[in-house]
């Protein structure tokens, strides 16, 4: 594949994403997250593999700052403490490893953001179920193909209309950057 072809496909994926319901869902995601920040609650972010890397990226942008300087915002990525993560997964099971960590912080959690290209991960499914039981709003950066795999539906679904995993992740990065920029713009003056 030539670079021009690759970039043209990216443009087509962006155009399809514009036509989806993501703009209205994004407004909800931003509103839920800002409410949590205003209440001094944590926004917890989780994903596996490349989605965990994206979760860390999103959190880093907001704990530090993306385009506008601001105080550190209370965003936290699950699974990035290897001792805790591997201890629970080794002694118990991987499917509840993130849930265990989530429950250490959930009393102070105002929103859960999950990132999943497939919707198949048991540990993400368990997080969504538990957050819903605790009445914690759940925001999902996902794909249209993943929606049918969710056992319990997130409150906000940012489902990109792309099927290839790498391309879904590309759209997620664009959406996450927009999310970060809008969160920063909406903060009260420091």
Short mmCIF file of C-alpha atoms in Angstrom, two decimals:
data_model
loop_
_atom_site.label_atom_id
_atom_site.label_comp_id
_atom_site.label_asym_id
_atom_site.label_seq_id
_atom_site.Cartn_x
_atom_site.Cartn_y
_atom_site.Cartn_z
CA UNK A 1 0.00 0.00 0.00
CA UNK A 2 1.22 3.49 -0.81
CA UNK A 3 1.18 6.25 1.80
CA UNK A 4 -1.31 8.21 -0.32
CA UNK A 5 -3.70 5.25 -0.28
CA UNK A 6 -3.30 4.84 3.46
CA UNK A 7 -3.98 8.52 4.12
CA UNK A 8 -6.96 8.48 1.75
CA UNK A 9 -8.43 5.56 3.72
CA UNK A 10 -7.88 7.54 6.91
CA UNK A 11 -9.77 10.48 5.42
CA UNK A 12 -12.62 8.14 4.43
CA UNK A 13 -12.72 6.70 7.97
CA UNK A 14 -12.88 10.20 9.41
CA UNK A 15 -15.71 11.11 7.02
CA UNK A 16 -17.68 8.01 8.07
CA UNK A 17 -17.08 8.88 11.73
CA UNK A 18 -18.41 12.40 11.16
CA UNK A 19 -21.67 10.91 9.78
CA UNK A 20 -22.16 8.68 12.85
CA UNK A 21 -23.84 9.63 16.14
CA UNK A 22 -20.43 10.18 17.75
CA UNK A 23 -20.73 14.00 17.89
CA UNK A 24 -23.80 13.84 20.16
CA UNK A 25 -22.33 10.99 22.22
CA UNK A 26 -19.09 12.97 22.61
CA UNK A 27 -21.02 15.87 24.12
CA UNK A 28 -22.40 13.46 26.74
CA UNK A 29 -18.94 12.02 27.45
CA UNK A 30 -17.48 15.47 27.99
CA UNK A 31 -20.39 16.54 30.19
CA UNK A 32 -20.16 13.43 32.41
CA UNK A 33 -16.40 13.87 32.78
CA UNK A 34 -16.66 17.57 33.59
CA UNK A 35 -19.29 16.82 36.25
CA UNK A 36 -16.90 14.31 37.85
CA UNK A 37 -14.05 16.85 37.78
CA UNK A 38 -16.28 19.56 39.31
CA UNK A 39 -17.17 17.15 42.14
CA UNK A 40 -13.48 16.28 42.72
CA UNK A 41 -14.16 12.72 41.65
CA UNK A 42 -11.78 10.46 39.72
CA UNK A 43 -12.33 9.55 36.09
CA UNK A 44 -11.00 6.02 35.75
CA UNK A 45 -9.83 4.82 32.33
CA UNK A 46 -9.23 1.19 31.28
CA UNK A 47 -8.24 -0.83 28.25
CA UNK A 48 -6.12 -3.83 27.23
CA UNK A 49 -3.06 -3.94 24.99
CA UNK A 50 -3.07 -1.02 22.54
CA UNK A 51 -6.22 0.28 24.22
CA UNK A 52 -4.36 0.38 27.54
CA UNK A 53 -1.67 2.44 25.83
CA UNK A 54 -4.43 4.75 24.58
CA UNK A 55 -5.88 4.89 28.11
CA UNK A 56 -2.48 5.94 29.46
CA UNK A 57 -2.17 8.52 26.67
CA UNK A 58 -5.56 10.07 27.48
CA UNK A 59 -4.80 10.18 31.21
CA UNK A 60 -1.34 11.69 30.64
CA UNK A 61 -2.83 14.51 28.56
CA UNK A 62 -5.21 15.52 31.34
CA UNK A 63 -3.08 14.93 34.43
CA UNK A 64 -0.47 17.08 32.73
CA UNK A 65 -2.01 19.27 30.02
CA UNK A 66 -2.78 18.92 26.34
CA UNK A 67 -3.19 22.36 24.75
CA UNK A 68 -3.97 24.64 27.72
CA UNK A 69 -2.18 24.78 31.04
CA UNK A 70 -4.35 23.78 34.00
CA UNK A 71 -4.13 22.08 37.37
CA UNK A 72 -3.71 18.28 37.21
CA UNK A 73 -7.05 16.62 36.60
CA UNK A 74 -8.12 13.48 38.51
CA UNK A 75 -7.79 10.88 35.74
CA UNK A 76 -6.39 7.41 36.52
CA UNK A 77 -5.47 4.44 34.30
CA UNK A 78 -6.20 0.93 35.60
CA UNK A 79 -3.68 -1.86 35.25
CA UNK A 80 -0.51 0.20 35.17
CA UNK A 81 0.78 -0.97 38.55
CA UNK A 82 2.44 -4.23 37.46
CA UNK A 83 2.83 -5.63 40.99
CA UNK A 84 -0.88 -5.25 41.81
CA UNK A 85 -2.03 -6.35 38.36
CA UNK A 86 0.16 -9.43 38.11
CA UNK A 87 -0.41 -10.48 41.73
CA UNK A 88 -4.19 -10.56 41.32
CA UNK A 89 -4.10 -12.10 37.85
CA UNK A 90 -1.63 -14.78 39.01
CA UNK A 91 -3.32 -15.65 42.31
CA UNK A 92 -6.92 -15.29 41.17
CA UNK A 93 -7.77 -14.53 37.55
CA UNK A 94 -7.12 -11.99 34.84
CA UNK A 95 -10.85 -11.46 34.20
CA UNK A 96 -11.26 -9.64 37.53
CA UNK A 97 -7.84 -7.99 37.81
CA UNK A 98 -9.01 -4.54 36.68
CA UNK A 99 -12.24 -4.91 38.65
CA UNK A 100 -10.23 -5.48 41.82
CA UNK A 101 -8.24 -2.30 41.24
CA UNK A 102 -11.36 -0.38 40.18
CA UNK A 103 -13.05 -1.22 43.47
CA UNK A 104 -10.11 0.27 45.37
CA UNK A 105 -11.07 3.65 43.88
CA UNK A 106 -14.74 3.35 42.88
CA UNK A 107 -16.11 5.12 45.97
CA UNK A 108 -14.45 8.30 44.61
CA UNK A 109 -15.15 7.60 40.93
CA UNK A 110 -17.37 9.94 38.92
CA UNK A 111 -16.99 8.17 35.56
CA UNK A 112 -15.45 5.08 34.02
CA UNK A 113 -14.02 5.29 30.51
CA UNK A 114 -13.37 1.97 28.79
CA UNK A 115 -11.49 1.61 25.53
CA UNK A 116 -12.17 -1.58 23.59
CA UNK A 117 -11.97 -2.17 19.85
CA UNK A 118 -13.72 -5.56 20.09
CA UNK A 119 -15.95 -5.41 23.18
CA UNK A 120 -14.89 -8.99 23.95
CA UNK A 121 -12.63 -8.53 26.99
CA UNK A 122 -14.02 -10.18 30.10
CA UNK A 123 -12.12 -7.79 32.36
CA UNK A 124 -13.68 -4.80 30.58
CA UNK A 125 -17.12 -6.45 30.63
CA UNK A 126 -16.76 -6.99 34.41
CA UNK A 127 -15.78 -3.35 34.91
CA UNK A 128 -18.83 -2.11 33.00
CA UNK A 129 -21.20 -4.37 34.96
CA UNK A 130 -19.77 -3.30 38.31
CA UNK A 131 -19.76 0.41 37.46
CA UNK A 132 -23.40 0.18 36.36
CA UNK A 133 -24.31 -1.54 39.67
CA UNK A 134 -22.61 1.33 41.50
CA UNK A 135 -24.39 3.87 39.31
CA UNK A 136 -21.11 5.17 37.92
CA UNK A 137 -21.56 6.42 34.33
CA UNK A 138 -19.66 4.38 31.74
CA UNK A 139 -18.22 5.89 28.56
CA UNK A 140 -16.91 3.51 25.87
CA UNK A 141 -14.48 4.33 23.08
CA UNK A 142 -15.24 1.36 20.87
CA UNK A 143 -16.34 0.31 17.38
CA UNK A 144 -19.65 -0.45 15.75
CA UNK A 145 -18.62 -4.10 15.39
CA UNK A 146 -18.05 -4.32 19.16
CA UNK A 147 -21.46 -3.07 20.31
CA UNK A 148 -23.14 -6.48 20.03
CA UNK A 149 -20.39 -7.99 22.21
CA UNK A 150 -21.14 -5.83 25.25
CA UNK A 151 -23.04 -7.82 27.88
CA UNK A 152 -24.12 -4.58 29.55
CA UNK A 153 -24.36 -1.39 27.54
CA UNK A 154 -22.22 1.61 28.48
CA UNK A 155 -24.09 4.88 29.05
CA UNK A 156 -22.17 6.65 26.28
CA UNK A 157 -20.98 4.75 23.22
CA UNK A 158 -18.37 6.35 20.97
CA UNK A 159 -18.45 3.59 18.34
CA UNK A 160 -16.39 4.31 15.26
CA UNK A 161 -17.76 2.86 12.00
CA UNK A 162 -14.49 1.12 11.14
CA UNK A 163 -13.78 -2.62 11.29
CA UNK A 164 -9.98 -3.03 11.25
CA UNK A 165 -8.45 -2.87 14.77
CA UNK A 166 -5.54 -0.59 13.84
CA UNK A 167 -7.89 1.82 12.06
CA UNK A 168 -10.31 1.82 15.02
CA UNK A 169 -7.40 2.82 17.25
CA UNK A 170 -6.48 5.64 14.86
CA UNK A 171 -10.00 7.05 15.10
CA UNK A 172 -9.91 6.66 18.89
CA UNK A 173 -6.78 8.80 19.13
CA UNK A 174 -8.50 11.55 17.11
CA UNK A 175 -11.57 11.35 19.34
CA UNK A 176 -9.52 11.28 22.53
CA UNK A 177 -7.55 14.34 21.48
CA UNK A 178 -10.82 16.18 20.82
CA UNK A 179 -12.14 15.00 24.21
CA UNK A 180 -9.02 16.31 25.99
CA UNK A 181 -9.12 19.63 24.17
CA UNK A 182 -12.79 20.18 25.01
CA UNK A 183 -12.30 19.22 28.66
CA UNK A 184 -9.50 21.77 28.94
CA UNK A 185 -11.50 24.50 27.19
CA UNK A 186 -14.42 23.92 29.59
CA UNK A 187 -12.43 24.22 32.80
CA UNK A 188 -12.93 27.36 34.86
CA UNK A 189 -10.09 29.87 34.58
CA UNK A 190 -7.17 28.98 36.79
#
